[in-house]
Tab-separated table of C-alpha atoms and ligand atoms in Angstrom:
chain	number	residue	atom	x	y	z
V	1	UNK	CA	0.171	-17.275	-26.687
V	2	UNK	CA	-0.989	-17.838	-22.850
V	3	UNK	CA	-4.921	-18.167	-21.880
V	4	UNK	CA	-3.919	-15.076	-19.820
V	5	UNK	CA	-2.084	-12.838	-21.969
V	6	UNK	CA	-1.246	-8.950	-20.853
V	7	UNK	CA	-0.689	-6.353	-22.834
V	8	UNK	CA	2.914	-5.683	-23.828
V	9	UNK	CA	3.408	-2.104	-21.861
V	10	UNK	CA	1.846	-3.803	-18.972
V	11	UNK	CA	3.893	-2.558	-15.645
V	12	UNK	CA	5.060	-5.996	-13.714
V	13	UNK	CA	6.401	-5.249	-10.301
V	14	UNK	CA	6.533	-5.745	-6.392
V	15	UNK	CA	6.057	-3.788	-3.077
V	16	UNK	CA	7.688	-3.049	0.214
V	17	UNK	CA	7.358	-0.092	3.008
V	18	UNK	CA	10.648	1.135	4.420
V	19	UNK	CA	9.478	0.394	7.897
V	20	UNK	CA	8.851	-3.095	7.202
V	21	UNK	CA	12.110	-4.165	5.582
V	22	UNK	CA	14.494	-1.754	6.457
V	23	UNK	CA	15.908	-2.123	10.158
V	24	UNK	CA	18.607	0.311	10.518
V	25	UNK	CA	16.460	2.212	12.990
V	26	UNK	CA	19.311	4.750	14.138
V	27	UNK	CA	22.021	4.230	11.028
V	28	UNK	CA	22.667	7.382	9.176
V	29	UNK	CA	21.052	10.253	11.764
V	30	UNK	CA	17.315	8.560	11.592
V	31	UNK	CA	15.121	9.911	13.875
V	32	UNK	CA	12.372	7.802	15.641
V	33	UNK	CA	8.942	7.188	13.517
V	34	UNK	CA	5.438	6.054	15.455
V	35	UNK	CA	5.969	2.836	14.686
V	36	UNK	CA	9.447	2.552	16.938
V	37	UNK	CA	7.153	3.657	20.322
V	38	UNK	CA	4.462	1.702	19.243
V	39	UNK	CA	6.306	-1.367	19.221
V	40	UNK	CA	7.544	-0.554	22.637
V	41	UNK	CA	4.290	-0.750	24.310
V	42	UNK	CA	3.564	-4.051	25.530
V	43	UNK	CA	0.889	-6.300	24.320
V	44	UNK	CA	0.898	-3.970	20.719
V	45	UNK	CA	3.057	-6.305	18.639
V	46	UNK	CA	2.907	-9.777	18.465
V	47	UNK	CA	5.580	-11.290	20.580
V	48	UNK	CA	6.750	-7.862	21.382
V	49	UNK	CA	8.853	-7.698	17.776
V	50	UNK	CA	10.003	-4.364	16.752
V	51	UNK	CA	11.284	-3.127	13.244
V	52	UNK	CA	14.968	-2.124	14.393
V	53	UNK	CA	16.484	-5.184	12.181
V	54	UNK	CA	13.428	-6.250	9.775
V	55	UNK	CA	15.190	-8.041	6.764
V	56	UNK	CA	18.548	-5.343	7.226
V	57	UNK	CA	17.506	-3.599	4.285
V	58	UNK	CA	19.270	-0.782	5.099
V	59	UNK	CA	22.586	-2.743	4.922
V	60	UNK	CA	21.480	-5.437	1.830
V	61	UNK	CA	19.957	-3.044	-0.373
V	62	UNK	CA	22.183	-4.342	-3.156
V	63	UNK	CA	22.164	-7.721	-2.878
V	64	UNK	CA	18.412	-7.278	-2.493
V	65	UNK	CA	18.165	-5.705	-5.505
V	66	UNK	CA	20.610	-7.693	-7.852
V	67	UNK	CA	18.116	-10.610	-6.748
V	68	UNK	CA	15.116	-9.008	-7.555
V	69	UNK	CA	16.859	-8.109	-10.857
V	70	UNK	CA	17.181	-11.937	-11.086
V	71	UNK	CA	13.241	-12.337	-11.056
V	72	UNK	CA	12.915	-10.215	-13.500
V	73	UNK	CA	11.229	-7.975	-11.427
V	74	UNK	CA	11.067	-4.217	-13.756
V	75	UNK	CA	8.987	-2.275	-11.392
V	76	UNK	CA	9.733	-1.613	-7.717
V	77	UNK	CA	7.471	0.279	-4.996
V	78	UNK	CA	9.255	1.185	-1.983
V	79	UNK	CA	8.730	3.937	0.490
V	80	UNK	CA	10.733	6.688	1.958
V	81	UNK	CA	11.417	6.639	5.759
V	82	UNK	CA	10.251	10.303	6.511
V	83	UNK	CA	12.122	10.279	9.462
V	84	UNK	CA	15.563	9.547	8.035
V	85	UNK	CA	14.889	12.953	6.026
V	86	UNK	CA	13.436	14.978	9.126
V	87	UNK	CA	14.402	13.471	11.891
V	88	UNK	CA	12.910	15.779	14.387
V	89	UNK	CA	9.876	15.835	11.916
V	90	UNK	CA	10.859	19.890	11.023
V	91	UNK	CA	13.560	22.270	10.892
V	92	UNK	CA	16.971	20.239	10.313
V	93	UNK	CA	17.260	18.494	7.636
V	94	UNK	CA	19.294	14.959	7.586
V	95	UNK	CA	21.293	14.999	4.235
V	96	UNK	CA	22.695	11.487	4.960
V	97	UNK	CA	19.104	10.123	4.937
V	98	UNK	CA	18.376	11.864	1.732
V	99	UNK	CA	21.825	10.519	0.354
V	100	UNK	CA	20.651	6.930	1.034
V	101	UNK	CA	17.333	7.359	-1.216
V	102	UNK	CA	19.888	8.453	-3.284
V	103	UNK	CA	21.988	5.463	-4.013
V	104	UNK	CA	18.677	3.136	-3.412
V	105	UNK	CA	17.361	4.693	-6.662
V	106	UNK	CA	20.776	4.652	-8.275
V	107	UNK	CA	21.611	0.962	-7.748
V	108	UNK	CA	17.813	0.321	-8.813
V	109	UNK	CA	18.597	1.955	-12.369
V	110	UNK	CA	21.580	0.332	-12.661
V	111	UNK	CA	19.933	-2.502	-12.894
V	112	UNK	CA	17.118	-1.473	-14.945
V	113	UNK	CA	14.636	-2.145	-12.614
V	114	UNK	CA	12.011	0.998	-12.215
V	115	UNK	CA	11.693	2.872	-9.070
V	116	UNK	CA	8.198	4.058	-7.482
V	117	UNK	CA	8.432	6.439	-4.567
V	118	UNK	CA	5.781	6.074	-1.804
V	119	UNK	CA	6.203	9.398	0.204
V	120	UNK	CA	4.066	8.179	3.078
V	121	UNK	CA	3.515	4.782	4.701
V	122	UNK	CA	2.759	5.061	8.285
V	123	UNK	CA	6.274	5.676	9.804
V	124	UNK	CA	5.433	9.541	10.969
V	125	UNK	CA	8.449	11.143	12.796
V	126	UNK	CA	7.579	10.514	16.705
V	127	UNK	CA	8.505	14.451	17.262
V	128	UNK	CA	5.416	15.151	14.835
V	129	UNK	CA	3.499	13.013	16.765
V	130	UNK	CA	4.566	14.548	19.975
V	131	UNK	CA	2.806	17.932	18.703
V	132	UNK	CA	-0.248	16.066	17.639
V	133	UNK	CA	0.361	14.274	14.677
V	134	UNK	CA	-2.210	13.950	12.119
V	135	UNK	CA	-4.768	15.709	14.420
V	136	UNK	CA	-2.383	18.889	13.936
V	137	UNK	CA	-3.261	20.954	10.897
V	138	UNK	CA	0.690	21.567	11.011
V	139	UNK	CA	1.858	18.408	10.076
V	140	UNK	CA	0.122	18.403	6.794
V	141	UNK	CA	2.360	21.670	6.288
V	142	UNK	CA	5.760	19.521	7.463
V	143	UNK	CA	4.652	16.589	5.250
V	144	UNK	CA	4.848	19.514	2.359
V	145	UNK	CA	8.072	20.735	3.060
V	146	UNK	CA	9.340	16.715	2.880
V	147	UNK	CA	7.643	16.188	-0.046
V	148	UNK	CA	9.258	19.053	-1.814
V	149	UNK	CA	13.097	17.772	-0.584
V	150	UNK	CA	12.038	14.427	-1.252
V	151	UNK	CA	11.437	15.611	-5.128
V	152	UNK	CA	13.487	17.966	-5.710
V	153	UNK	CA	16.199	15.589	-4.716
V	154	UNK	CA	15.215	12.667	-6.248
V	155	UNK	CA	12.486	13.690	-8.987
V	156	UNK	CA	15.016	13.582	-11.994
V	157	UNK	CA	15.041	9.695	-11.833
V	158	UNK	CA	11.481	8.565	-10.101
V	159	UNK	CA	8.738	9.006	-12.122
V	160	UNK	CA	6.270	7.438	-10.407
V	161	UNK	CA	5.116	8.758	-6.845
V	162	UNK	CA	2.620	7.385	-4.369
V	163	UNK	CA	1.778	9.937	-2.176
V	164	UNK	CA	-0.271	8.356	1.085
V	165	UNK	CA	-0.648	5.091	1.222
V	166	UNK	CA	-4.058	3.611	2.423
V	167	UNK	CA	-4.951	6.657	4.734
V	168	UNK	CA	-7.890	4.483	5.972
V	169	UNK	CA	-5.325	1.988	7.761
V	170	UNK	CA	-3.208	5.650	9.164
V	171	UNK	CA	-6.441	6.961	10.017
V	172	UNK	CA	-8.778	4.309	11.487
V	173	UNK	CA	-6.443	1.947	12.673
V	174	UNK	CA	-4.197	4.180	13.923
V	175	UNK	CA	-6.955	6.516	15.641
V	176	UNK	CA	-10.195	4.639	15.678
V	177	UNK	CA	-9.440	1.026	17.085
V	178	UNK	CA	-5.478	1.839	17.671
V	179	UNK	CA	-4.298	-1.574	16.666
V	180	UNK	CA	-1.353	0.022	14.577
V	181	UNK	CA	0.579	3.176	15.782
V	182	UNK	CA	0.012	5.239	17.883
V	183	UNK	CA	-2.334	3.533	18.831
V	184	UNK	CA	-5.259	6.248	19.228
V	185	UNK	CA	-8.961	5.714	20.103
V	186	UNK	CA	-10.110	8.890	19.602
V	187	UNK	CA	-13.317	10.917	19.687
V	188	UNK	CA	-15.491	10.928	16.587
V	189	UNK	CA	-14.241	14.669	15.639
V	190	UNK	CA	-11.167	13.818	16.137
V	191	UNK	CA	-10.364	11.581	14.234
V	192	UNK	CA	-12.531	12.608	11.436
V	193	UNK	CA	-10.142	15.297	11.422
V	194	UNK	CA	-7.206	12.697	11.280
V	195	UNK	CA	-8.838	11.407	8.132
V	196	UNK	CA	-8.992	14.694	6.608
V	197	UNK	CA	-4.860	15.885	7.422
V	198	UNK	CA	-3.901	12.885	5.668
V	199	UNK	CA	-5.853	13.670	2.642
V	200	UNK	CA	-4.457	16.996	2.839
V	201	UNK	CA	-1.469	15.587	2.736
V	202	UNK	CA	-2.424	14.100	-0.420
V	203	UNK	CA	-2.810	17.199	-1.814
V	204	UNK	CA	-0.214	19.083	-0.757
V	205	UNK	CA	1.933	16.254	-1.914
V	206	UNK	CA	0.664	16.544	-5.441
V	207	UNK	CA	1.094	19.900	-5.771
V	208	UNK	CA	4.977	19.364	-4.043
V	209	UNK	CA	6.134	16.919	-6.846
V	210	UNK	CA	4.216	18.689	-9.470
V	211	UNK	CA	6.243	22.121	-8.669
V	212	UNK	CA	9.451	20.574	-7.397
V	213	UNK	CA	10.626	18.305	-10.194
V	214	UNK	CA	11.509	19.790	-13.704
V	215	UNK	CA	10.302	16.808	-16.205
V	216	UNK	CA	6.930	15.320	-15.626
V	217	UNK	CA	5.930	12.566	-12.985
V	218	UNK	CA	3.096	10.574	-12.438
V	219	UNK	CA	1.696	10.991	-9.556
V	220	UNK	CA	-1.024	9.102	-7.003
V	221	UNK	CA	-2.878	7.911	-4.282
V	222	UNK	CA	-3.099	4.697	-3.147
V	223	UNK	CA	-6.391	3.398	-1.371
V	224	UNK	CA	-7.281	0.263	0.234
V	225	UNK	CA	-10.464	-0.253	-1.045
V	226	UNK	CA	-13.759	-1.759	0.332
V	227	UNK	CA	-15.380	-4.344	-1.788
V	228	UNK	CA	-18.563	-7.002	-1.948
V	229	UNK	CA	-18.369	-9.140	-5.114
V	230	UNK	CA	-21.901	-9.317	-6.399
V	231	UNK	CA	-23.541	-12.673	-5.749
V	232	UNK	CA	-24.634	-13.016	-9.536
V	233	UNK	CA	-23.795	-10.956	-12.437
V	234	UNK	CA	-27.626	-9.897	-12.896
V	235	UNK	CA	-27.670	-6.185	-13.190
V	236	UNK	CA	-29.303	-6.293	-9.774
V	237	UNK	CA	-26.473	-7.637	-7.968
V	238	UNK	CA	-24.331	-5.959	-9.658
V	239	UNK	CA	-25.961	-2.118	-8.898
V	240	UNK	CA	-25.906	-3.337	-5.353
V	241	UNK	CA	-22.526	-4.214	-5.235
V	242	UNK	CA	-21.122	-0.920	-7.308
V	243	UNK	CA	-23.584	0.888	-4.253
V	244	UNK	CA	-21.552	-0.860	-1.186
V	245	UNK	CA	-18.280	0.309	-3.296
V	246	UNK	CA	-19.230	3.824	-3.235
V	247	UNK	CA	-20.650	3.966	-0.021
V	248	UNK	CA	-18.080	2.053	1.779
V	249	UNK	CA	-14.961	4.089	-0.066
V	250	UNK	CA	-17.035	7.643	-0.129
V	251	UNK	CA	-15.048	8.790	2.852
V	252	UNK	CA	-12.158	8.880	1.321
V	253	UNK	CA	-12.102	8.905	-2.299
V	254	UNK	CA	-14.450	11.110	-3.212
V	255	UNK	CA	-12.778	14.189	-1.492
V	256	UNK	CA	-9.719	12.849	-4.115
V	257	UNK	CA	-11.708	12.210	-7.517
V	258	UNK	CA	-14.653	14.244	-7.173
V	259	UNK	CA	-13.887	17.318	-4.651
V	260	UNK	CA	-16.818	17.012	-2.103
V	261	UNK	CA	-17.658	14.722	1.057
V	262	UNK	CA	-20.375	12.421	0.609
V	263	UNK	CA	-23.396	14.267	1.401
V	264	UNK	CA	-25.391	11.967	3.628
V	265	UNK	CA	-22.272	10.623	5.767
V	266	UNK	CA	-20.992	14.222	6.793
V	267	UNK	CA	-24.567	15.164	7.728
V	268	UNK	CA	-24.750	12.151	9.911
V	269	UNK	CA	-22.084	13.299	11.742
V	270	UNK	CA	-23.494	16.332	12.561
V	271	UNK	CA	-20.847	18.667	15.283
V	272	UNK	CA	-18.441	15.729	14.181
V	273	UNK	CA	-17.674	16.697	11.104
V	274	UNK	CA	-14.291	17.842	10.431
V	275	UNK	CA	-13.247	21.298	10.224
V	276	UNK	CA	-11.910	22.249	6.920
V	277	UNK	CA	-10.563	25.411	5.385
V	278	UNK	CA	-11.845	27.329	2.149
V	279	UNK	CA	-9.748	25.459	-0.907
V	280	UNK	CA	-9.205	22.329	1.005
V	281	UNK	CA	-11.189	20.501	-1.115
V	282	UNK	CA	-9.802	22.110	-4.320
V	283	UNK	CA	-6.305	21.229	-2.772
V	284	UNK	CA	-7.375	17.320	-2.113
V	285	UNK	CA	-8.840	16.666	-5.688
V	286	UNK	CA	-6.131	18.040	-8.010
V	287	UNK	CA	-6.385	16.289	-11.067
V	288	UNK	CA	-3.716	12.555	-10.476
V	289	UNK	CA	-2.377	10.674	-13.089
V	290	UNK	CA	-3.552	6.971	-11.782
V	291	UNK	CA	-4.948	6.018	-8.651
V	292	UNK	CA	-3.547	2.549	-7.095
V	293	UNK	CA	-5.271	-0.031	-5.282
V	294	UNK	CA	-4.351	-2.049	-2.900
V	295	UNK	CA	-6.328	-5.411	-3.223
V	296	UNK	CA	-6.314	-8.496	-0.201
V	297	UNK	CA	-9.538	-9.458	-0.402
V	298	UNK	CA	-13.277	-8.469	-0.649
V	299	UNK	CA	-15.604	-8.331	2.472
V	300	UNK	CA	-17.876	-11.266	1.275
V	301	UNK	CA	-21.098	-10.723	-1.406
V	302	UNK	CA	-24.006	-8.752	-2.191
V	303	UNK	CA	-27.507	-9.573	-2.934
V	304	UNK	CA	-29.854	-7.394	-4.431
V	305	UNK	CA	-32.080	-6.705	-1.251
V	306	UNK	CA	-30.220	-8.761	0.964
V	307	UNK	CA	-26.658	-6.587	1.077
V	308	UNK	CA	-23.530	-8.003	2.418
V	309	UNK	CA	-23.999	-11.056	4.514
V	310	UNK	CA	-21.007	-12.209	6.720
V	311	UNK	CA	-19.026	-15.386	5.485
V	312	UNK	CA	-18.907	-18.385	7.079
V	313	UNK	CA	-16.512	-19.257	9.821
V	314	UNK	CA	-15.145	-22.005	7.325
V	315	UNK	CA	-14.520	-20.027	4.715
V	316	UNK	CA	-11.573	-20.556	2.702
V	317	UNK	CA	-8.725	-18.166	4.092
V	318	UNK	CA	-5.351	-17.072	4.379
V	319	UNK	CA	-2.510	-17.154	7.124
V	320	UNK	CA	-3.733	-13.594	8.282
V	321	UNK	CA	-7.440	-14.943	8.225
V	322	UNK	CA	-8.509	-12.438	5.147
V	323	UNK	CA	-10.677	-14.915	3.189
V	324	UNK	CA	-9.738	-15.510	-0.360
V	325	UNK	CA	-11.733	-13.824	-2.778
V	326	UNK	CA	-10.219	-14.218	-6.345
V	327	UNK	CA	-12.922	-11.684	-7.855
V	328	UNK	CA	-12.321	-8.483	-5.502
V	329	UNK	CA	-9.772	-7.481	-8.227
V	330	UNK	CA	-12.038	-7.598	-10.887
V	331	UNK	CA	-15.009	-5.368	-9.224
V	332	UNK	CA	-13.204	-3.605	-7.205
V	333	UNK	CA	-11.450	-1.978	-10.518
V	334	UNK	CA	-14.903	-1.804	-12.500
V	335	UNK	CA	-16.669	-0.020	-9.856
V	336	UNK	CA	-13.750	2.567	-9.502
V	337	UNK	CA	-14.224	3.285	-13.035
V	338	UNK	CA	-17.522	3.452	-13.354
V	339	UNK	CA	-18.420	5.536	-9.929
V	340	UNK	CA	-15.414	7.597	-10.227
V	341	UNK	CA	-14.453	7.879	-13.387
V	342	UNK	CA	-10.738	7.106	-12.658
V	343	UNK	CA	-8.547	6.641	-15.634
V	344	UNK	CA	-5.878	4.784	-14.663
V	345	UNK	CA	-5.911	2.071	-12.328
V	346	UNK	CA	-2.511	0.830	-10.714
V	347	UNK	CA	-2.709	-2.612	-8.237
V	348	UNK	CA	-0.170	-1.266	-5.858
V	349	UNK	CA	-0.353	-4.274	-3.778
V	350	UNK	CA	-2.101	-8.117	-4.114
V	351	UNK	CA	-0.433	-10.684	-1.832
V	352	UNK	CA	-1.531	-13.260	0.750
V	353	UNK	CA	0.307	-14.449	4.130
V	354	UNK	CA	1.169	-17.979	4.671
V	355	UNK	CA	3.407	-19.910	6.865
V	356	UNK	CA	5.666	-21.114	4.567
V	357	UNK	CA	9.058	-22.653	5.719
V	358	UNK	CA	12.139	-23.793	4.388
V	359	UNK	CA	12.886	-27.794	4.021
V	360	UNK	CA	16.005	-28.892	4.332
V	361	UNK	CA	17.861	-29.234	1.279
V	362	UNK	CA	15.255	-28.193	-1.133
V	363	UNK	CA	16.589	-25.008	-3.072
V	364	UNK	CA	13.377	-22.951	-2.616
V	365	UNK	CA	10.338	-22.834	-0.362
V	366	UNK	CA	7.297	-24.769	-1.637
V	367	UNK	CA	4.279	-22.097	-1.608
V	368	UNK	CA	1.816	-23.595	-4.180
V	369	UNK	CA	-0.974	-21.559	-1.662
V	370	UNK	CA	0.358	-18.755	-2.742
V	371	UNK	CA	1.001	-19.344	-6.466
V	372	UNK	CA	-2.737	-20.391	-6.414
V	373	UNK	CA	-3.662	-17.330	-4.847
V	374	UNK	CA	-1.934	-14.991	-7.384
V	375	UNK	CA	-3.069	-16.991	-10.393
V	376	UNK	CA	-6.828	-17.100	-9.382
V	377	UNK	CA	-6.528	-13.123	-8.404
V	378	UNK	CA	-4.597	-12.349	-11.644
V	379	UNK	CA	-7.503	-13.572	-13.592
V	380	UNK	CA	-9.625	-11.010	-12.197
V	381	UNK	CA	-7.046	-8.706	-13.856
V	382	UNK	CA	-6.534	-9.979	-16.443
V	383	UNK	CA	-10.752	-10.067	-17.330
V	384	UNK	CA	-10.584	-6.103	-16.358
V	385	UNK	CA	-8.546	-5.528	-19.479
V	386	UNK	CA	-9.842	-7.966	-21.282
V	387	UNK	CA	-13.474	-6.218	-21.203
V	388	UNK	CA	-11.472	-2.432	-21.854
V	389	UNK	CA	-10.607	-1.107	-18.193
V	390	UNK	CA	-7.845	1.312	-17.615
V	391	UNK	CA	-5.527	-1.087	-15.174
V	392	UNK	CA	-2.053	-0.461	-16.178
V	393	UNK	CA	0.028	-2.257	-13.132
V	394	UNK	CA	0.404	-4.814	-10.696
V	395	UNK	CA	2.448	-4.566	-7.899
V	396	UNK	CA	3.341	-7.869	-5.910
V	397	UNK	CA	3.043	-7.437	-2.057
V	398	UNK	CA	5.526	-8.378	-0.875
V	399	UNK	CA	8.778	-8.689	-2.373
V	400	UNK	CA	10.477	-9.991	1.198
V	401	UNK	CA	9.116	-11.419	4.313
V	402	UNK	CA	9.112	-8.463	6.745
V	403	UNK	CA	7.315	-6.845	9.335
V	404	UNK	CA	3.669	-6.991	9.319
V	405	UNK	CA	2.673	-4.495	11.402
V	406	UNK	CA	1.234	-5.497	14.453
V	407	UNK	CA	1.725	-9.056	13.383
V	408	UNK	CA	5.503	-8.292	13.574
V	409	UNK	CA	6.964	-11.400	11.944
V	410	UNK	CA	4.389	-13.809	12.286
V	411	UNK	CA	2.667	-13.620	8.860
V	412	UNK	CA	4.503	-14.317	6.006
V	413	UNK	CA	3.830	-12.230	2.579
V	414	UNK	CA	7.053	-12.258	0.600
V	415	UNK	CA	7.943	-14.080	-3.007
V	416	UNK	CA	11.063	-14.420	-0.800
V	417	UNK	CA	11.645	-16.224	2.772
V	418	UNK	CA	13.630	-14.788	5.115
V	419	UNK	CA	14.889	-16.460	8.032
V	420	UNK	CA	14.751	-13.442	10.512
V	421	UNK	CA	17.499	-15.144	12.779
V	422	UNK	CA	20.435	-15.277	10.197
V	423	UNK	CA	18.459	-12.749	7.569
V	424	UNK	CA	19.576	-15.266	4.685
V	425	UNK	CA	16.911	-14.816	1.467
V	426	UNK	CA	15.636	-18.130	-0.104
V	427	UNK	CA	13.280	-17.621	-3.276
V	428	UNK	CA	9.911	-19.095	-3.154
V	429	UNK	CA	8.299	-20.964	-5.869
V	430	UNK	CA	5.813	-18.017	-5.745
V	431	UNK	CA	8.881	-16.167	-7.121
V	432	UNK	CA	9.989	-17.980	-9.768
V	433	UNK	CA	6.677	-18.741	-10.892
V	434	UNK	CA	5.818	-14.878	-10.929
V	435	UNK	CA	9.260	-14.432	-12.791
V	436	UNK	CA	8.354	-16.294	-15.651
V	437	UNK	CA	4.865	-14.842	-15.774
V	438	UNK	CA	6.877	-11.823	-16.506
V	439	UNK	CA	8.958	-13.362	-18.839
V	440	UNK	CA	6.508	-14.389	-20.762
V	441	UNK	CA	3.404	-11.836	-20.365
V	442	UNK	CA	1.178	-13.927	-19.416
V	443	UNK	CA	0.196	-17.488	-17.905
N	1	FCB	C1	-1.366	-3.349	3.534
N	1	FCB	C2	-0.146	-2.486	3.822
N	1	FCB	C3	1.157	-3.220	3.692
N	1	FCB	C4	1.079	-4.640	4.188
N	1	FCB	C5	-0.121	-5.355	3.623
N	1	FCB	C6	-0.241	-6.784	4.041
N	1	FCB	O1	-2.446	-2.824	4.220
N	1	FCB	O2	-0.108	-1.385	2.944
N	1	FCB	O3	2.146	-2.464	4.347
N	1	FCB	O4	1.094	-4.654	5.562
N	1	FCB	O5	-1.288	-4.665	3.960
């Protein structure tokens, strides 16, 4: 018996986004995505990298997944490349691109490792974009019609779908400040209305793999949530935390889990406010089977009367300059529950960056930052279901080094190095340390 022992069913797995590991931009009739014209554009990725190679996913798959099979790795989130499906975002319909998901989720159950589908994370098909993108009512209507290949094709063997994935980072990042693609600062209304396609989308993709696949699947959201761990666990600090959760995640989830906008924030925005149809709502908050979260860190901590107070400039943080916050896991799954009423939580991503490299002629790369980091933030888990709450899964980001975003290859999150010169894999001790967690059930 471990001082942190899980529960027996409890789902052990890791995370990747196909944009991010899988190169292969224009194998097998792919189509552009966002993200290849965004890295284009000077000055939008660090040192100018692009995703066209990544870790050659693509190509390695296998390999890749006999050595996750040797971490004992049982779960594995990956997404689907909407533009290998539709290239030209509508209309034709690539069957190699589907065929590749294919054998991806065939050599995964060959080697009993559990696949999890995300439908959506952030590579749009550039000809969407080119006819507006998520401002365009239309492309919720395209992102239906790939949803319903997408499950009809592979729903017999995934049972587990993510449908967006955080639409806050698509949506504000992507329209608001335009540090990730395509790189939009819009207009208030605008990209309000950005915010609300993609959780139409959401909907629409529910309803696809509800109606499209012939034995049940599970089916979800995944948010990236907002959080201020309270300063003390006095009920004061604590109500003022649970308020900063709801206020700060409002936008977004309660459309999802409760079928209305927050009152006071679409009033504030007046004319601004995004136009929606009769049965939108109804559409966004069908009834999901878990809801993941996708956990870095919290935004600092809350004192009754005082709020959220920035952190010092010296306070502890990672490689990406997120500070480390062991407890964000802990509230942020507590105050989902209680606000929301959510009854099934899924981690769909925990991680850290740091700049680990290899040393000659040691068999793995030394990372005891990050081992730290997923111990101390496990804890937080693991004291979720120790006091009852529904959290049934933890997904490990990431299961490679690959391309951050507009970090490109400068911040490190995998269990696994990879030298992105010769693309050869060497196992952290993150990884091996994370493999016998899962061994064992606990630590
Ligand atoms: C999340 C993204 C994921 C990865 C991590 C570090 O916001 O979902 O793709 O970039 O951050």
């Amino acid at each position: 018996m471990h001082r942190y022992q899980f529960p027996k069913n409890f789902v052990w797995g890791t995370a990747t986004s196909s944009y991010q590991i899988e190169g292969g931009v224009d194998a097998g009739g792919r189509g552009a995505s966002i993200w290849d014209t965004f890295a284009r554009i000077e000055g939008k990725v660090f040192n100018g990298d692009d995703g066209s190679v990544a870790c050659d996913h693509y190509h390695r798959y296998e390999e890749d997944f006999d050595l996750l099979g040797k971490l004992n790795i049982r779960a594995y989130r990956f997404s689907i490349s909407w533009p290998r499906i539709y290239p030209e975002g509508r209309g034709w319909l690539n069957q190699q691109g589907l065929d590749f998901y294919d054998r991806l989720v065939d050599a995964l159950l060959q080697r009993n490792i559990v696949p999890s589908a995300t439908l959506y994370h952030w590579d749009l098909p550039q000809a969407l974009e080119d006819r507006g993108g998520w401002r365009n009512r239309d492309t919720v209507k395209a992102f239906e019609e790939y949803a319903r290949i997408v499950a009809s094709r592979l729903g017999d063997r995934v049972k587990n779908w993510f449908t967006v994935n955080e639409p806050w980072c698509a949506w504000w990042l992507g329209h608001k400040t335009g540090v990730h693609a395509p790189g939009a600062q819009e207009a208030e209304k605008v990209h309000r209305q950005v915010s609300h396609h993609l959780l139409l989308a959401h909907g629409a993709g529910v309803l696809a793999l509800r109606e499209e696949t012939s034995s049940p699947v599970r089916v979800g959201l995944v948010h990236n949530c907002a959080v201020g761990i309270p300063f003390t666990e006095s009920d004061e600090d604590i109500a003022e935390s649970r308020e900063y959760f709801r206020r700060e995640n409002a936008w977004l989830l309660q459309p999802v889990l409760a079928g209305s906008y927050p009152q006071d924030q679409w009033d504030a925005l007046g004319a601004d406010a995004p136009d929606i149809h009769p049965g939108d709502l109804r559409l966004i908050s069908q009834p999901c089977d878990f809801l993941g979260l996708n956990l870095y860190n919290a935004h600092g901590f809350v004192r009754a009367g005082e709020g959220m107070r920035p952190l010092e400039s010296w306070f502890p943080r990672t490689d990406f300059g997120w500070p480390v916050t062991p407890e964000c896991l802990y509230w942020a799954i507590r105050h989902v529950v209680e606000i929301w009423d959510v009854n099934d939580v899924i981690v769909t991503e925990n991680g850290c960056a740091y700049p680990d490299e290899i040393t000659e002629g040691l068999p793995h790369v030394e990372d005891y930052a990050r081992v730290q980091y997923l111990r101390e933030h496990l804890k937080g888990v693991h004291r979720a279901i120790s006091e009852g709450l529904p959290v049934s899964g933890y997904y490990l980001w990431s299961f490679l080094d690959n391309f951050e975003w507009a970090e490109g290859y400068s911040k490190r999150f995998g269990m696994v190095h990879v030298d992105f010169e010769s693309l050869k894999r060497t196992p952290k001790l993150s990884a091996l340390w994370y493999a016998r967690l899962i061994s064992q059930g606990g630590f």
